PDB file of C-alpha atoms in Angstrom:
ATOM      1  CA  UNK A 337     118.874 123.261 101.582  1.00  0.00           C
ATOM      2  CA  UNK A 338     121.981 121.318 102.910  1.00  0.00           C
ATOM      3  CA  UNK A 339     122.526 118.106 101.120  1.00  0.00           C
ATOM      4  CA  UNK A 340     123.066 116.351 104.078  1.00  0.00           C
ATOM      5  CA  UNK A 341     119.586 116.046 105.372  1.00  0.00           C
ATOM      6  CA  UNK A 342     119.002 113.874 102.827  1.00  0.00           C
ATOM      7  CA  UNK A 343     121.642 110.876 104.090  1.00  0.00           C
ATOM      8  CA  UNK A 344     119.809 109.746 106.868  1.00  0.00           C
ATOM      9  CA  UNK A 345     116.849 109.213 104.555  1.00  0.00           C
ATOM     10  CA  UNK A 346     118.908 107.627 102.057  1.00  0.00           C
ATOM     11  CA  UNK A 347     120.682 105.125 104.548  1.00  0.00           C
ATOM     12  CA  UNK A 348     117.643 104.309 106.079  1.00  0.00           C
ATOM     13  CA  UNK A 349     115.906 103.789 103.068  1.00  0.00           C
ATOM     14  CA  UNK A 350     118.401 101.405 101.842  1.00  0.00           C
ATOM     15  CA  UNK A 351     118.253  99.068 104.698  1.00  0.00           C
ATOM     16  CA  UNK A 352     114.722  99.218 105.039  1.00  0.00           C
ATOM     17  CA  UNK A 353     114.346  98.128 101.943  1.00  0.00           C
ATOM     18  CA  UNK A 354     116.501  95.327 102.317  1.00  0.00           C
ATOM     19  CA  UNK A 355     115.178  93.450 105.145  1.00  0.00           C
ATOM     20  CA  UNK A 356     111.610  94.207 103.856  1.00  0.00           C
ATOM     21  CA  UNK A 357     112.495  93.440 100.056  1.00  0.00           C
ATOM     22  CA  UNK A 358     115.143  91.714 100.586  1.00  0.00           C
ATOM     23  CA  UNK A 359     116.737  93.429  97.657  1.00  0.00           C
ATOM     24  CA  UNK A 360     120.120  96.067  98.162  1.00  0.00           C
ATOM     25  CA  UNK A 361     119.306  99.301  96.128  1.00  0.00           C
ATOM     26  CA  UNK A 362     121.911 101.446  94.748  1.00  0.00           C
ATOM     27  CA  UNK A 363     122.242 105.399  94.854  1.00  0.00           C
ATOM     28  CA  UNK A 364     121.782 107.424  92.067  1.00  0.00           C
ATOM     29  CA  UNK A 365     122.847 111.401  90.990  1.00  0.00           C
ATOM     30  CA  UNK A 366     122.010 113.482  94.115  1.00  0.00           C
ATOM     31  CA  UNK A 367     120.433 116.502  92.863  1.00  0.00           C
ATOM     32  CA  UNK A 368     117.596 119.132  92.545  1.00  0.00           C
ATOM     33  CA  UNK A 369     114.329 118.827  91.009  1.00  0.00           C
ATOM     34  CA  UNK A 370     111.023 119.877  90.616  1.00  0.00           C
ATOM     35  CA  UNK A 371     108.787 118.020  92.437  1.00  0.00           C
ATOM     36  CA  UNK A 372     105.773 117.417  89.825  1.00  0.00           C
ATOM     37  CA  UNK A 373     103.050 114.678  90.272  1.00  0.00           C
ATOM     38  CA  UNK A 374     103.419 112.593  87.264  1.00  0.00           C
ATOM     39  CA  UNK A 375     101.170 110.168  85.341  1.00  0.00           C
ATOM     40  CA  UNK A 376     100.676 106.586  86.850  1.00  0.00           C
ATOM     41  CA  UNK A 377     103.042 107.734  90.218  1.00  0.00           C
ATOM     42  CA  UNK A 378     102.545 107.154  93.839  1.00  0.00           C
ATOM     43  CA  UNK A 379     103.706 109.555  96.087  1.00  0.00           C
ATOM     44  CA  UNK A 380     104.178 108.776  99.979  1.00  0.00           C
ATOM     45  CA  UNK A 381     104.354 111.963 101.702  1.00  0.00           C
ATOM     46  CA  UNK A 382     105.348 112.511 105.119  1.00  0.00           C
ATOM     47  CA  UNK A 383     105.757 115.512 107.228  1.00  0.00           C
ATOM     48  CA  UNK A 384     108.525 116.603 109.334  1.00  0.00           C
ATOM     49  CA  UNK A 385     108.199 119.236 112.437  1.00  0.00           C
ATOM     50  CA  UNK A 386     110.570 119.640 115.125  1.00  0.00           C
ATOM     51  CA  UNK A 387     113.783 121.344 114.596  1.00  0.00           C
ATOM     52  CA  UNK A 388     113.186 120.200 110.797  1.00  0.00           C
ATOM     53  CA  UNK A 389     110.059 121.315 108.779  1.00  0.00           C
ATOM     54  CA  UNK A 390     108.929 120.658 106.034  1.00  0.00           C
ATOM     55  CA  UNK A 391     107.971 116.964 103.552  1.00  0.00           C
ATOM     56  CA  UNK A 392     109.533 113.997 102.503  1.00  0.00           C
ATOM     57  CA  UNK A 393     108.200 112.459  99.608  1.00  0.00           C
ATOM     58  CA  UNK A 394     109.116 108.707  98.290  1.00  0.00           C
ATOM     59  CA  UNK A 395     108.164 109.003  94.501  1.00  0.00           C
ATOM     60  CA  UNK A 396     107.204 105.395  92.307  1.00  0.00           C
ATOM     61  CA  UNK A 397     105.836 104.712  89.724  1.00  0.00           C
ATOM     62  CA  UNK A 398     102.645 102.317  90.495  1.00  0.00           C
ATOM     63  CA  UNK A 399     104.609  99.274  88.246  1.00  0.00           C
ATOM     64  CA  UNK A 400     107.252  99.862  90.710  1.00  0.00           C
ATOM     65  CA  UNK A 401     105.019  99.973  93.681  1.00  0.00           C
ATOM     66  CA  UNK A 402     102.920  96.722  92.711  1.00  0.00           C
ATOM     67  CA  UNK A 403     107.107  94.905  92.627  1.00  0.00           C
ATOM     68  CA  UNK A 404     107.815  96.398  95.682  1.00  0.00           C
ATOM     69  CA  UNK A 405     104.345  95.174  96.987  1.00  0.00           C
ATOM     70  CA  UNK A 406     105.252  92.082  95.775  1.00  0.00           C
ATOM     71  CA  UNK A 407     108.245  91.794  97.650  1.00  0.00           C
ATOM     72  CA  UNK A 408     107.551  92.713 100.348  1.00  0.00           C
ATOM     73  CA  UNK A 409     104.941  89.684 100.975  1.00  0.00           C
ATOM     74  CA  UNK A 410     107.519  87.288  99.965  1.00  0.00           C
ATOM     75  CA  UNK A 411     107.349  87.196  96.237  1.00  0.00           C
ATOM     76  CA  UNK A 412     103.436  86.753  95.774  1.00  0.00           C
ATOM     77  CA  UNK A 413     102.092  88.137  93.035  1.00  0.00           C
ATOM     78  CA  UNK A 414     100.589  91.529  93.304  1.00  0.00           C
ATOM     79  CA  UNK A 415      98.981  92.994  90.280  1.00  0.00           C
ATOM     80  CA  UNK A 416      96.753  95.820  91.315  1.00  0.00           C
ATOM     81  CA  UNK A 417      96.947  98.564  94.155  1.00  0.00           C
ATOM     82  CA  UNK A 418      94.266  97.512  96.529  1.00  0.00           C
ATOM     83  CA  UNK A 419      93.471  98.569 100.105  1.00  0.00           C
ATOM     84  CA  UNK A 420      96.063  96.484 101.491  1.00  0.00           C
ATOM     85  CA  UNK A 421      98.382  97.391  98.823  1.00  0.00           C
ATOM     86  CA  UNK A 422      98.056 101.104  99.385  1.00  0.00           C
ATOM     87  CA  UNK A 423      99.165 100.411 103.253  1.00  0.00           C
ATOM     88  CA  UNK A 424     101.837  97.943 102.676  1.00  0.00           C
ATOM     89  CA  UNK A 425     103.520 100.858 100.168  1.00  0.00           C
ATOM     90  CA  UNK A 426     102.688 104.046 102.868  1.00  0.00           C
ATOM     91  CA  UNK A 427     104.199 101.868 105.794  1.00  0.00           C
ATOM     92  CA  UNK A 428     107.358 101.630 103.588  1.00  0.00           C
ATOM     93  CA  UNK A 429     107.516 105.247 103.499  1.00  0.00           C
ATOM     94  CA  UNK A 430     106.548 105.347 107.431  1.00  0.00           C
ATOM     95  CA  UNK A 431     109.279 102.853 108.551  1.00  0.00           C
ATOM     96  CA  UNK A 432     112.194 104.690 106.496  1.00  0.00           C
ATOM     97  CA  UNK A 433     110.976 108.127 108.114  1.00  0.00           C
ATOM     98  CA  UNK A 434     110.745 106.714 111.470  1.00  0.00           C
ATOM     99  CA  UNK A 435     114.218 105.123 111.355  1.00  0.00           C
ATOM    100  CA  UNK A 436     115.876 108.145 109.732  1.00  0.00           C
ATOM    101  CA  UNK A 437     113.704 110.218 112.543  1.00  0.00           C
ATOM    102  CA  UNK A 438     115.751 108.435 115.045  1.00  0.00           C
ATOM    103  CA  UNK A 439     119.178 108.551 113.257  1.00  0.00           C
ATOM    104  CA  UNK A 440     118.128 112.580 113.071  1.00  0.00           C
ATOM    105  CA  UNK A 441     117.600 112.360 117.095  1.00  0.00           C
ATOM    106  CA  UNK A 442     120.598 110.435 117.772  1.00  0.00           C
ATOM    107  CA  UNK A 443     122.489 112.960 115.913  1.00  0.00           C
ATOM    108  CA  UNK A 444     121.049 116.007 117.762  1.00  0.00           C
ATOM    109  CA  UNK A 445     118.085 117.084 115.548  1.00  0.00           C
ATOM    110  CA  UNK A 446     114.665 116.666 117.016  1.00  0.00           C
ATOM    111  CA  UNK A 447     111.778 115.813 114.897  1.00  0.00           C
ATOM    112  CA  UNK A 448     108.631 114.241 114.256  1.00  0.00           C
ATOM    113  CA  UNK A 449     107.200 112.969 111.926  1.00  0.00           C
ATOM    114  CA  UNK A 450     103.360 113.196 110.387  1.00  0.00           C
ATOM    115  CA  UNK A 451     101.677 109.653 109.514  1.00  0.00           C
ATOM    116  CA  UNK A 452     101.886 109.064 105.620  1.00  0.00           C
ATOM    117  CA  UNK A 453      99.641 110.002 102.950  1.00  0.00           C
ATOM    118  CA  UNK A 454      99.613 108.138  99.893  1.00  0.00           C
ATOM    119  CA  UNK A 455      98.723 110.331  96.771  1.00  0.00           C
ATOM    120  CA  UNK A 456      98.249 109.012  93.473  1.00  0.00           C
ATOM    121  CA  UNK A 457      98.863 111.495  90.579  1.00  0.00           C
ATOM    122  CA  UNK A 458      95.477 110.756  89.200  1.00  0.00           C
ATOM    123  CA  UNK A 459      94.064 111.675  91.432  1.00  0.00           C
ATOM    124  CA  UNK A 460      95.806 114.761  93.323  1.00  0.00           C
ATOM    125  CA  UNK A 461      94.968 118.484  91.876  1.00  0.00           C
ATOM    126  CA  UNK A 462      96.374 121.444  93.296  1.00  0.00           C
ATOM    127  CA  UNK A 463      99.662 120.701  94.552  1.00  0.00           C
ATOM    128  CA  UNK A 464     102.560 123.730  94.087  1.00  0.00           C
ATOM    129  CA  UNK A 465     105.358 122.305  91.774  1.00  0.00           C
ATOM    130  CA  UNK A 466     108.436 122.996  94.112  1.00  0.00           C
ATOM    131  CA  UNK A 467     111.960 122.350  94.321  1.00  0.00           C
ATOM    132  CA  UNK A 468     113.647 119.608  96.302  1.00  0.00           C
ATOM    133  CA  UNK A 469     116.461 117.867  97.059  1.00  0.00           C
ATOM    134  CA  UNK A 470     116.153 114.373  95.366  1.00  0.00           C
ATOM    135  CA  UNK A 471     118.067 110.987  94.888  1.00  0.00           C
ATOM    136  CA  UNK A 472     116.986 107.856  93.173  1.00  0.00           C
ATOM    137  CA  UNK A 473     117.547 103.923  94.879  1.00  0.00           C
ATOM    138  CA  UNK A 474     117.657 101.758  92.036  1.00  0.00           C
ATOM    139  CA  UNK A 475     116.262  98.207  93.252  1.00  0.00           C
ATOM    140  CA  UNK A 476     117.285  95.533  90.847  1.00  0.00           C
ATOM    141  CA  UNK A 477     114.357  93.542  89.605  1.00  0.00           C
ATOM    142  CA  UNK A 478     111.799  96.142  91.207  1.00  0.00           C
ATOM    143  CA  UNK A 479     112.686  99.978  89.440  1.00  0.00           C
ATOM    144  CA  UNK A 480     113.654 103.250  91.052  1.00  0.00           C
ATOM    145  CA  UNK A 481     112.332 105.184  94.026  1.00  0.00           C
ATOM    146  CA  UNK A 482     113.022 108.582  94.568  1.00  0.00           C
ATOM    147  CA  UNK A 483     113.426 110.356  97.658  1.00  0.00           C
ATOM    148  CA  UNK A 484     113.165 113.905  97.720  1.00  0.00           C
ATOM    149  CA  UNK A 485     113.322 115.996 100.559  1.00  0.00           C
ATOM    150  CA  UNK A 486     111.248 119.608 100.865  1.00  0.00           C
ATOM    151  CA  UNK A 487     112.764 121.000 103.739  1.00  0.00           C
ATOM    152  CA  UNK A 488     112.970 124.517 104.693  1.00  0.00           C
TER     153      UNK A 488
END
């Protein structure tokens, strides 16, 4: 796993999240995990095929996901993780794969990517603990999202 796959994830992420959040995150250790579902988390995943195969998955936990909810509608108030919630969270994770899809492109790689599915760790059984290549964005105000990337 080559620890540059991960940038254009990371620098996508972080301006995504700033003209949607209006907040600047900063990076945290780069380094290799387990990939566990964990109590009260939300976990966007989203596929990758192409020359690239394999899952990217934006980790939160759902405190973290009801801030970023929040800003991301300008500040209002969002204290449980409705319907709309749910889709305003998975299109996070969509628009920061989609960008970094096309910083992959312009840099030669071909993919595509899968829609997002939103898994909450209540609710998800089953899934193989496996390794991947993770950083944290620490969003001040909101908490810490972690991208890790399961690519083979």
């Amino acid at each position: 796993m080559k620890a540059e796959l991960i940038n254009p994830f990371l620098e996508s992420a972080r301006v995504v999240i700033e003209q949607v959040a209006n907040v600047r995150p900063s990076t945290g250790q780069l380094g290799i995990k387990d990939v566990k579902f964990s109590e009260r988390y939300l976990w966007i995943m989203i596929g990758m095929t192409g020359q690239m195969q394999g899952d990217i998955v934006f980790g939160l936990h759902e405190e973290v996901a009801l801030r970023m909810v929040s800003a991301m509608m300008g500040g209002y108030a969002i204290t449980q993780m409705d319907e709309m919630s749910k889709s305003a969270i998975s299109e996070l994770g969509n628009m920061i794969s989609g960008n970094a899809s096309t910083m992959l492109y312009n840099q030669g790689v071909h993919v595509d990517i899968t829609p997002p599915k939103l898994m909450h760790s209540e609710l998800f059984d089953g899934f193989a603990v496996k390794k991947a290549l993770t950083i944290p964005l620490i969003m001040d105000g909101i908490g810490e999202l972690d991208i890790q990337v399961l690519i083979a």
